[in-house]
mmCIF file of C-alpha atoms and ligand atoms in Angstrom:
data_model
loop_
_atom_site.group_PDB
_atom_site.id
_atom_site.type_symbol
_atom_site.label_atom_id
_atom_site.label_comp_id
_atom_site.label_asym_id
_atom_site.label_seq_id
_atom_site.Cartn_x
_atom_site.Cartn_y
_atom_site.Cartn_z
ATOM 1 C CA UNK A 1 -21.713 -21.247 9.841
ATOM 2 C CA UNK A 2 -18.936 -23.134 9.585
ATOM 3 C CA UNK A 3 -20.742 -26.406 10.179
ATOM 4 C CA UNK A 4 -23.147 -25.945 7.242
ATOM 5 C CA UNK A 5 -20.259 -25.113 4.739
ATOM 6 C CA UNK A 6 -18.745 -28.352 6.094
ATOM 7 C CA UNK A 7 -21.298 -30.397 5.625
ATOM 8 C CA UNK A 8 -22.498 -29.029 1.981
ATOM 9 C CA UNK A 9 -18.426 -29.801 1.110
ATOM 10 C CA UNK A 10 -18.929 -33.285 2.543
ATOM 11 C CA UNK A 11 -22.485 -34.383 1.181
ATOM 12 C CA UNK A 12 -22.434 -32.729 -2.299
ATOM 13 C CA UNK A 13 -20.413 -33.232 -5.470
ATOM 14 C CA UNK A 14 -19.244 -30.299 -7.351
ATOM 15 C CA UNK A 15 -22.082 -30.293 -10.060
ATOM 16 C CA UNK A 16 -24.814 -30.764 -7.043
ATOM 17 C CA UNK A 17 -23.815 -26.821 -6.065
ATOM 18 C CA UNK A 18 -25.500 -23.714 -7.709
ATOM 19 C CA UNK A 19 -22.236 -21.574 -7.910
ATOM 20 C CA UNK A 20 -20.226 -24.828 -9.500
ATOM 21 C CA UNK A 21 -18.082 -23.808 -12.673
ATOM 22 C CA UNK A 22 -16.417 -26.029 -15.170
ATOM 23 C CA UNK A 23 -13.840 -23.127 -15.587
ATOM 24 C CA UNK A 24 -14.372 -19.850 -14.180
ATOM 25 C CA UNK A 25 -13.973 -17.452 -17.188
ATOM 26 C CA UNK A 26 -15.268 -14.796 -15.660
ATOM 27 C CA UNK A 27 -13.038 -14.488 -12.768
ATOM 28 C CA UNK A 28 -9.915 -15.274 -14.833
ATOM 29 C CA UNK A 29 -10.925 -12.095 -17.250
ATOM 30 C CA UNK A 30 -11.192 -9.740 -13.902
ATOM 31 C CA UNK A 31 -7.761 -10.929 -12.553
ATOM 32 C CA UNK A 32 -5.950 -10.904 -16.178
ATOM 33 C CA UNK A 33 -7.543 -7.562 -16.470
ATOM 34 C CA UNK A 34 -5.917 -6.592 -13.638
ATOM 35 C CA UNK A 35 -3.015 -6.761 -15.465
ATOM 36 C CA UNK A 36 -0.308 -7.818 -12.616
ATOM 37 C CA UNK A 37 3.374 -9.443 -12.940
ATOM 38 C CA UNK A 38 2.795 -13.095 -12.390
ATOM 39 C CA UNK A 39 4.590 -12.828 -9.188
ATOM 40 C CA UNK A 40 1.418 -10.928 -7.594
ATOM 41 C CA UNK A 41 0.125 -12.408 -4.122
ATOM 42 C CA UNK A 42 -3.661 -12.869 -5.678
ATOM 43 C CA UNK A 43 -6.239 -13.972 -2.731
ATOM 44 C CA UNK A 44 -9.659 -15.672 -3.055
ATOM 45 C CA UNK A 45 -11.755 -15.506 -0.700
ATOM 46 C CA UNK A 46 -14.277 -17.491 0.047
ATOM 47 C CA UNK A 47 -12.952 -19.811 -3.018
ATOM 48 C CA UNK A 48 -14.016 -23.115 -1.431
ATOM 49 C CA UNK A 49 -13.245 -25.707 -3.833
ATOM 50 C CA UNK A 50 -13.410 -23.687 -7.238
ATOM 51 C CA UNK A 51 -11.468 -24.349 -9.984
ATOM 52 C CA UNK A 52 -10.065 -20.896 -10.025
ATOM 53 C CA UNK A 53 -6.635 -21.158 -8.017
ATOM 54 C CA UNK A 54 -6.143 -24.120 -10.879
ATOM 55 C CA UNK A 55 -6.763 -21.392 -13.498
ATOM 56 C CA UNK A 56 -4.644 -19.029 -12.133
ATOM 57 C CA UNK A 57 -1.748 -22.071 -11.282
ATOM 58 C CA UNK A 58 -1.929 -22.517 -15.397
ATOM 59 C CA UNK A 59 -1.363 -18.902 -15.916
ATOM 60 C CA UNK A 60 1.413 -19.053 -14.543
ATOM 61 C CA UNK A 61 0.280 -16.916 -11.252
ATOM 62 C CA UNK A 62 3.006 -17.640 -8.512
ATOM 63 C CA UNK A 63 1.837 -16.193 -5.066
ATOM 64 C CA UNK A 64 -1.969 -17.528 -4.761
ATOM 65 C CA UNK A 65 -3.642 -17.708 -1.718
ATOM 66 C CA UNK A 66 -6.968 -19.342 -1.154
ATOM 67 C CA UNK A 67 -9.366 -18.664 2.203
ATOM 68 C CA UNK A 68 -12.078 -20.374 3.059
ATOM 69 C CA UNK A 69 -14.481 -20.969 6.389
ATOM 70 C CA UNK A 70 -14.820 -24.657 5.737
ATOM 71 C CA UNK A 71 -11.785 -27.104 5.600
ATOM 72 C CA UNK A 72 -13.782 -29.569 3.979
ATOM 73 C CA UNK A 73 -13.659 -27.242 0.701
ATOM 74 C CA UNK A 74 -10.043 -26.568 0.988
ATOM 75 C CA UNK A 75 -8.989 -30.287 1.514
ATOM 76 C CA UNK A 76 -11.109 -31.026 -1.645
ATOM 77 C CA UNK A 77 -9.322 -28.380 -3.317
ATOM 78 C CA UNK A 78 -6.348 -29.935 -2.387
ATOM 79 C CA UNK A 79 -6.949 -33.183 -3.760
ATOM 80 C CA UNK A 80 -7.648 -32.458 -6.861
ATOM 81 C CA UNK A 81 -5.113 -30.456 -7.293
ATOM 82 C CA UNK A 82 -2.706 -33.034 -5.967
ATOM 83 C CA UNK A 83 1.159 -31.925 -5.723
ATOM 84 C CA UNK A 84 0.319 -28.568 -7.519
ATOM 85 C CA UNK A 85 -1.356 -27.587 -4.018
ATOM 86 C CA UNK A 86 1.994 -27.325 -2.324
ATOM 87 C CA UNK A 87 2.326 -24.105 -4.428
ATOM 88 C CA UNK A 88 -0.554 -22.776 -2.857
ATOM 89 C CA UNK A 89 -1.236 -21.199 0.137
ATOM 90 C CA UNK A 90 -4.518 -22.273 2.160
ATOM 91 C CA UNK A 91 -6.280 -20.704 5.232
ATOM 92 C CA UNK A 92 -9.171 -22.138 6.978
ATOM 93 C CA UNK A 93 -11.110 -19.513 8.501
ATOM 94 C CA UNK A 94 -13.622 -17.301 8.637
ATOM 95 C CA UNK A 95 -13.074 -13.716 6.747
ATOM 96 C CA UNK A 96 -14.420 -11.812 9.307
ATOM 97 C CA UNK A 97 -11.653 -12.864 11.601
ATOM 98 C CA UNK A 98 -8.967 -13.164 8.969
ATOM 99 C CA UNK A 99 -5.705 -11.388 10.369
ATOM 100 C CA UNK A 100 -3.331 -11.485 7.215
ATOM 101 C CA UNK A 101 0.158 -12.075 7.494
ATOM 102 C CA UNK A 102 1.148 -10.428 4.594
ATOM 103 C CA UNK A 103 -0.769 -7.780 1.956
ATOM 104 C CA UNK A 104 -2.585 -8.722 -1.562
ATOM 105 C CA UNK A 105 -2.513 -7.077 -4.188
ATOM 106 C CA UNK A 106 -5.470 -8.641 -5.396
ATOM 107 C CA UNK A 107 -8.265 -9.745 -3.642
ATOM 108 C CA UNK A 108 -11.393 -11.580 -5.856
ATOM 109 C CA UNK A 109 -14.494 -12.812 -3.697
ATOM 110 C CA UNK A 110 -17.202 -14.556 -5.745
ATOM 111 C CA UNK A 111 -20.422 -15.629 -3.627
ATOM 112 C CA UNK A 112 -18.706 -14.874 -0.111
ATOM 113 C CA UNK A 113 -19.402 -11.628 0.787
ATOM 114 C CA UNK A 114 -23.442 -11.767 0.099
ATOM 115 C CA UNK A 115 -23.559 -14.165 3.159
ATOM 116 C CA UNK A 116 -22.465 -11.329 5.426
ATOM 117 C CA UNK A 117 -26.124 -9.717 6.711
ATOM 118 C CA UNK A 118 -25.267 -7.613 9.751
ATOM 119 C CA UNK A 119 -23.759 -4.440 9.959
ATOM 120 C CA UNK A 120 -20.604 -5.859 12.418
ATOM 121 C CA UNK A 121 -19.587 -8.429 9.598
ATOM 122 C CA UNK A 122 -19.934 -6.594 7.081
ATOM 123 C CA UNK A 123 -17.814 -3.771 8.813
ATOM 124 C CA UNK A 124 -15.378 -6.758 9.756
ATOM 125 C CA UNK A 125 -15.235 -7.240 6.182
ATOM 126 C CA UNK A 126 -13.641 -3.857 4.665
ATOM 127 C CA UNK A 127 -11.711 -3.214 7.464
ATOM 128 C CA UNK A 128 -9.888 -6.183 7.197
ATOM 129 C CA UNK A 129 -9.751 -6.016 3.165
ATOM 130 C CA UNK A 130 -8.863 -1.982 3.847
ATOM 131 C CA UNK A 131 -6.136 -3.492 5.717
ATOM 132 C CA UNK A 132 -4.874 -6.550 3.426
ATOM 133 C CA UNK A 133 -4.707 -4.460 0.077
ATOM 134 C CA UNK A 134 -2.454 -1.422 -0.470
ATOM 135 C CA UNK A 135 -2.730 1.526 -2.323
ATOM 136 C CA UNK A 136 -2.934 0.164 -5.635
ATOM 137 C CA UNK A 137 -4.274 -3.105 -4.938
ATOM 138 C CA UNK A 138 -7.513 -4.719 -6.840
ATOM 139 C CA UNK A 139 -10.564 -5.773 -5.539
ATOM 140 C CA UNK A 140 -13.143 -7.750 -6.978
ATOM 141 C CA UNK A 141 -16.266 -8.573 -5.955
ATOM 142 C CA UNK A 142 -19.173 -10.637 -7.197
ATOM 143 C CA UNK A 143 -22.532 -11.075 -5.452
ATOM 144 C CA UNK A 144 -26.399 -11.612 -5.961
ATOM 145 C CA UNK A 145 -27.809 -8.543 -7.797
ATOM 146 C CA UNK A 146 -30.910 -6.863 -6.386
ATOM 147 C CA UNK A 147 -32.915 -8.885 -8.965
ATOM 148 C CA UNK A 148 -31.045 -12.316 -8.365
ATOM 149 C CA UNK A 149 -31.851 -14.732 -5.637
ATOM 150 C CA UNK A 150 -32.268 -13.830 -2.036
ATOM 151 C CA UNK A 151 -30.879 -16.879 -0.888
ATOM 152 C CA UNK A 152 -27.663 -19.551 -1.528
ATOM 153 C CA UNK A 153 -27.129 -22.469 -0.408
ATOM 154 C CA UNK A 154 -29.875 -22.324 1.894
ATOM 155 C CA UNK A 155 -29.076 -19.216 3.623
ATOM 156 C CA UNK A 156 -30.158 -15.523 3.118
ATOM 157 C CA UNK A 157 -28.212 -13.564 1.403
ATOM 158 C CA UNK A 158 -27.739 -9.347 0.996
ATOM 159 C CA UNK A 159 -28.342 -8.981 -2.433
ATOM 160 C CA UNK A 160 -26.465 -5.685 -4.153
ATOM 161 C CA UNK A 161 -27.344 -3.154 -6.846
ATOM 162 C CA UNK A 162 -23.895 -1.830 -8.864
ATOM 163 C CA UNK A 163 -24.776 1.488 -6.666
ATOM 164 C CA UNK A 164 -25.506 -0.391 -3.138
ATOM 165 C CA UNK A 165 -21.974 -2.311 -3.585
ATOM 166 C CA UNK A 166 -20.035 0.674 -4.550
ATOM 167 C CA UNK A 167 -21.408 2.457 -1.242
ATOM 168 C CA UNK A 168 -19.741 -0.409 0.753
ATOM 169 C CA UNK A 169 -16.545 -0.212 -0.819
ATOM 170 C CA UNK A 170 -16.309 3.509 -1.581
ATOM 171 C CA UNK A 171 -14.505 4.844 1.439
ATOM 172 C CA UNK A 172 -11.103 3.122 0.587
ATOM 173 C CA UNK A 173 -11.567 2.110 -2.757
ATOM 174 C CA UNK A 174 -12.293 3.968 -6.232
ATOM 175 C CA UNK A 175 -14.707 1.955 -8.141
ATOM 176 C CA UNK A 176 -13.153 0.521 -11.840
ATOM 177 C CA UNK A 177 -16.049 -1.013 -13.156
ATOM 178 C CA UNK A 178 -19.353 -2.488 -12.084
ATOM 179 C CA UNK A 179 -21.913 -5.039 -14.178
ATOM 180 C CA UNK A 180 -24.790 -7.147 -13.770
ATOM 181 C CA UNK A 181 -23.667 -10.615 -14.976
ATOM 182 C CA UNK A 182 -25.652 -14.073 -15.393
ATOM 183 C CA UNK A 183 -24.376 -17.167 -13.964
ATOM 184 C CA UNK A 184 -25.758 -20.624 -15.716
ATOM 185 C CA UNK A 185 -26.345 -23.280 -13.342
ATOM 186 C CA UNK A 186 -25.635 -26.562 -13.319
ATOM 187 C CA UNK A 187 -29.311 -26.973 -12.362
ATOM 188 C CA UNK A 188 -30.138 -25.506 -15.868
ATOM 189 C CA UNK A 189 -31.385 -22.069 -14.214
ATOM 190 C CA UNK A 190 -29.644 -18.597 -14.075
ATOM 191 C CA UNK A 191 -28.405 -16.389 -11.260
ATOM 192 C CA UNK A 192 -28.153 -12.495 -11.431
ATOM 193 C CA UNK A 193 -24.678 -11.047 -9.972
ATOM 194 C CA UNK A 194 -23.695 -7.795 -9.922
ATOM 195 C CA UNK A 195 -19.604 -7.677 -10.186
ATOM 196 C CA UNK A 196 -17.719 -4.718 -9.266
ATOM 197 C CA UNK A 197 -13.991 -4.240 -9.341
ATOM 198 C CA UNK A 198 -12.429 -1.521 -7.351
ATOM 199 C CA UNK A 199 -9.057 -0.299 -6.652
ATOM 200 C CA UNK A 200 -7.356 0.652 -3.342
ATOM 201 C CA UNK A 201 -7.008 4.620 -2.666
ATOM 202 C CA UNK A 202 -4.245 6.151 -1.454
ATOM 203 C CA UNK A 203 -4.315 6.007 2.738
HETATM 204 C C1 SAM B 301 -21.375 -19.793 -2.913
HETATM 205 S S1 SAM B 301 -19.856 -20.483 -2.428
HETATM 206 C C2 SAM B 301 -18.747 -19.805 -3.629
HETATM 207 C C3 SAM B 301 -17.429 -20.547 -3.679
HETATM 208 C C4 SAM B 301 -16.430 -19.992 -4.700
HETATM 209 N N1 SAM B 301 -16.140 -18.585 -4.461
HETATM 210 C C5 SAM B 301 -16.903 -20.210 -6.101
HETATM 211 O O1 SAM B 301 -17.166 -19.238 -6.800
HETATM 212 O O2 SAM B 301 -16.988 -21.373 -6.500
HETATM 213 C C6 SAM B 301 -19.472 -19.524 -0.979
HETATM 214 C C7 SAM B 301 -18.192 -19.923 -0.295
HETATM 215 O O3 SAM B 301 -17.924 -19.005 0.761
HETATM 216 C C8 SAM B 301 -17.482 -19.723 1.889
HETATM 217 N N2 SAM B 301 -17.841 -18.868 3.047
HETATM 218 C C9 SAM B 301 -19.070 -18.567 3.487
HETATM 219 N N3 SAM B 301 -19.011 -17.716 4.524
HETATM 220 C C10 SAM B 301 -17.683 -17.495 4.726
HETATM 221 C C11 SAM B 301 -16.961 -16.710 5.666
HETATM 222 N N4 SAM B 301 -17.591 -15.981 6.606
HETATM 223 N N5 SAM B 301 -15.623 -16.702 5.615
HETATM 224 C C12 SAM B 301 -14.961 -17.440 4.670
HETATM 225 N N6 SAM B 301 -15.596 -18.204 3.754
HETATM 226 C C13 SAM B 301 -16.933 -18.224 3.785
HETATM 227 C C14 SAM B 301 -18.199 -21.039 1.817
HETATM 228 O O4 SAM B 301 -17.574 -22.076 2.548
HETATM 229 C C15 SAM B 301 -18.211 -21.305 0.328
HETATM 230 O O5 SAM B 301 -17.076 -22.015 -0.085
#
């Protein structure tokens, strides 16, 4: 898995992606909505070379981290961002064995978690973002709706309803506030999502 993500981060440009964003409103709404002190550690996951951790770095967000399986993406994010990456904190691996040195208290995964298709990874998944956030803590979560494309990048995804995602993340998490969203393409086509936020129970 991780060779494919490295070689779509070496072979395509940004615009040559379906997921590519100029500037990722969307996302920056959630987290703002989130309302947290700027000083918040704020993860994405998945984030690969997206313009969000620049977003957030504008906002004035302090504590980001970004995670993804391919270094390729992260050293691309790097460059662009040039010296502002030393503010940043980057981790090359994959999220299913992600062991966290430290706790989020927001967590936002666009396009990442649809790629997980068997039961173990997807378990691997909420136990280690169970784990990661406390009580409190936000996460958001964006993937193919049940009407949106069955596969990214070349590879099959699980596509969610609002309903289907809340079931994954209902057994630690109380669901905020789910909705189907389109994504415009570079490509001139549009993507179905479904986005859910959620926030940690109480253990
Ligand atoms: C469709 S792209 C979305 C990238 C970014 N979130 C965005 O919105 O622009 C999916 C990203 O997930 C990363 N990815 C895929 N499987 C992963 C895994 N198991 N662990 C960590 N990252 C993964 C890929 O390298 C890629 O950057």
């Amino acid at each position: 898995m991780e060779q494919h993500w490295n070689h779509v981060y070496h072979t395509k440009q940004p615009t040559d992606v379906s997921w590519y964003e100029e500037y990722p409103h969307y996302s920056v709404s959630l987290i703002e909505g989130f309302n947290l002190a700027k000083t918040a550690r704020v993860i994405d996951v998945g984030g690969g070379d997206s313009r969000l951790v620049d977003a957030l770095l504008e906002l004035g967000y302090l504590n980001l981290t970004v995670l993804d399986i391919s270094e390729q993406a992260i050293k691309r994010a790097k460059a662009r961002l040039g010296s502002r990456a030393d503010q940043v904190q980057w981790i090359v691996s994959d999220v299913t064995r992600f062991a966290p040195s430290q706790s989020f208290d927001a967590w936002h995964d666009r396009a990442t978690f649809h790629f997980l298709t068997t039961e173990p990874q997807v378990d691997a998944y909420l136990s280690i973002a169970e784990q990661a956030i406390p009580a409190g803590g936000f996460l958001s979560v964006a993937t193919f709706s049940d009407q949106g494309p069955t596969k990214c990048s070349g590879l099959t995804v699980r596509q969610y309803s609002s309903d289907a995602l809340t079931d994954q993340f209902a057994y630690r998490f109380t669901r905020l506030h789910c909705e189907e969203m389109t994504h415009p393409t570079p490509f001139g086509t549009q993507q179905l999502f479904t986005a859910c936020q959620f926030q940690r129970k109480a253990a």
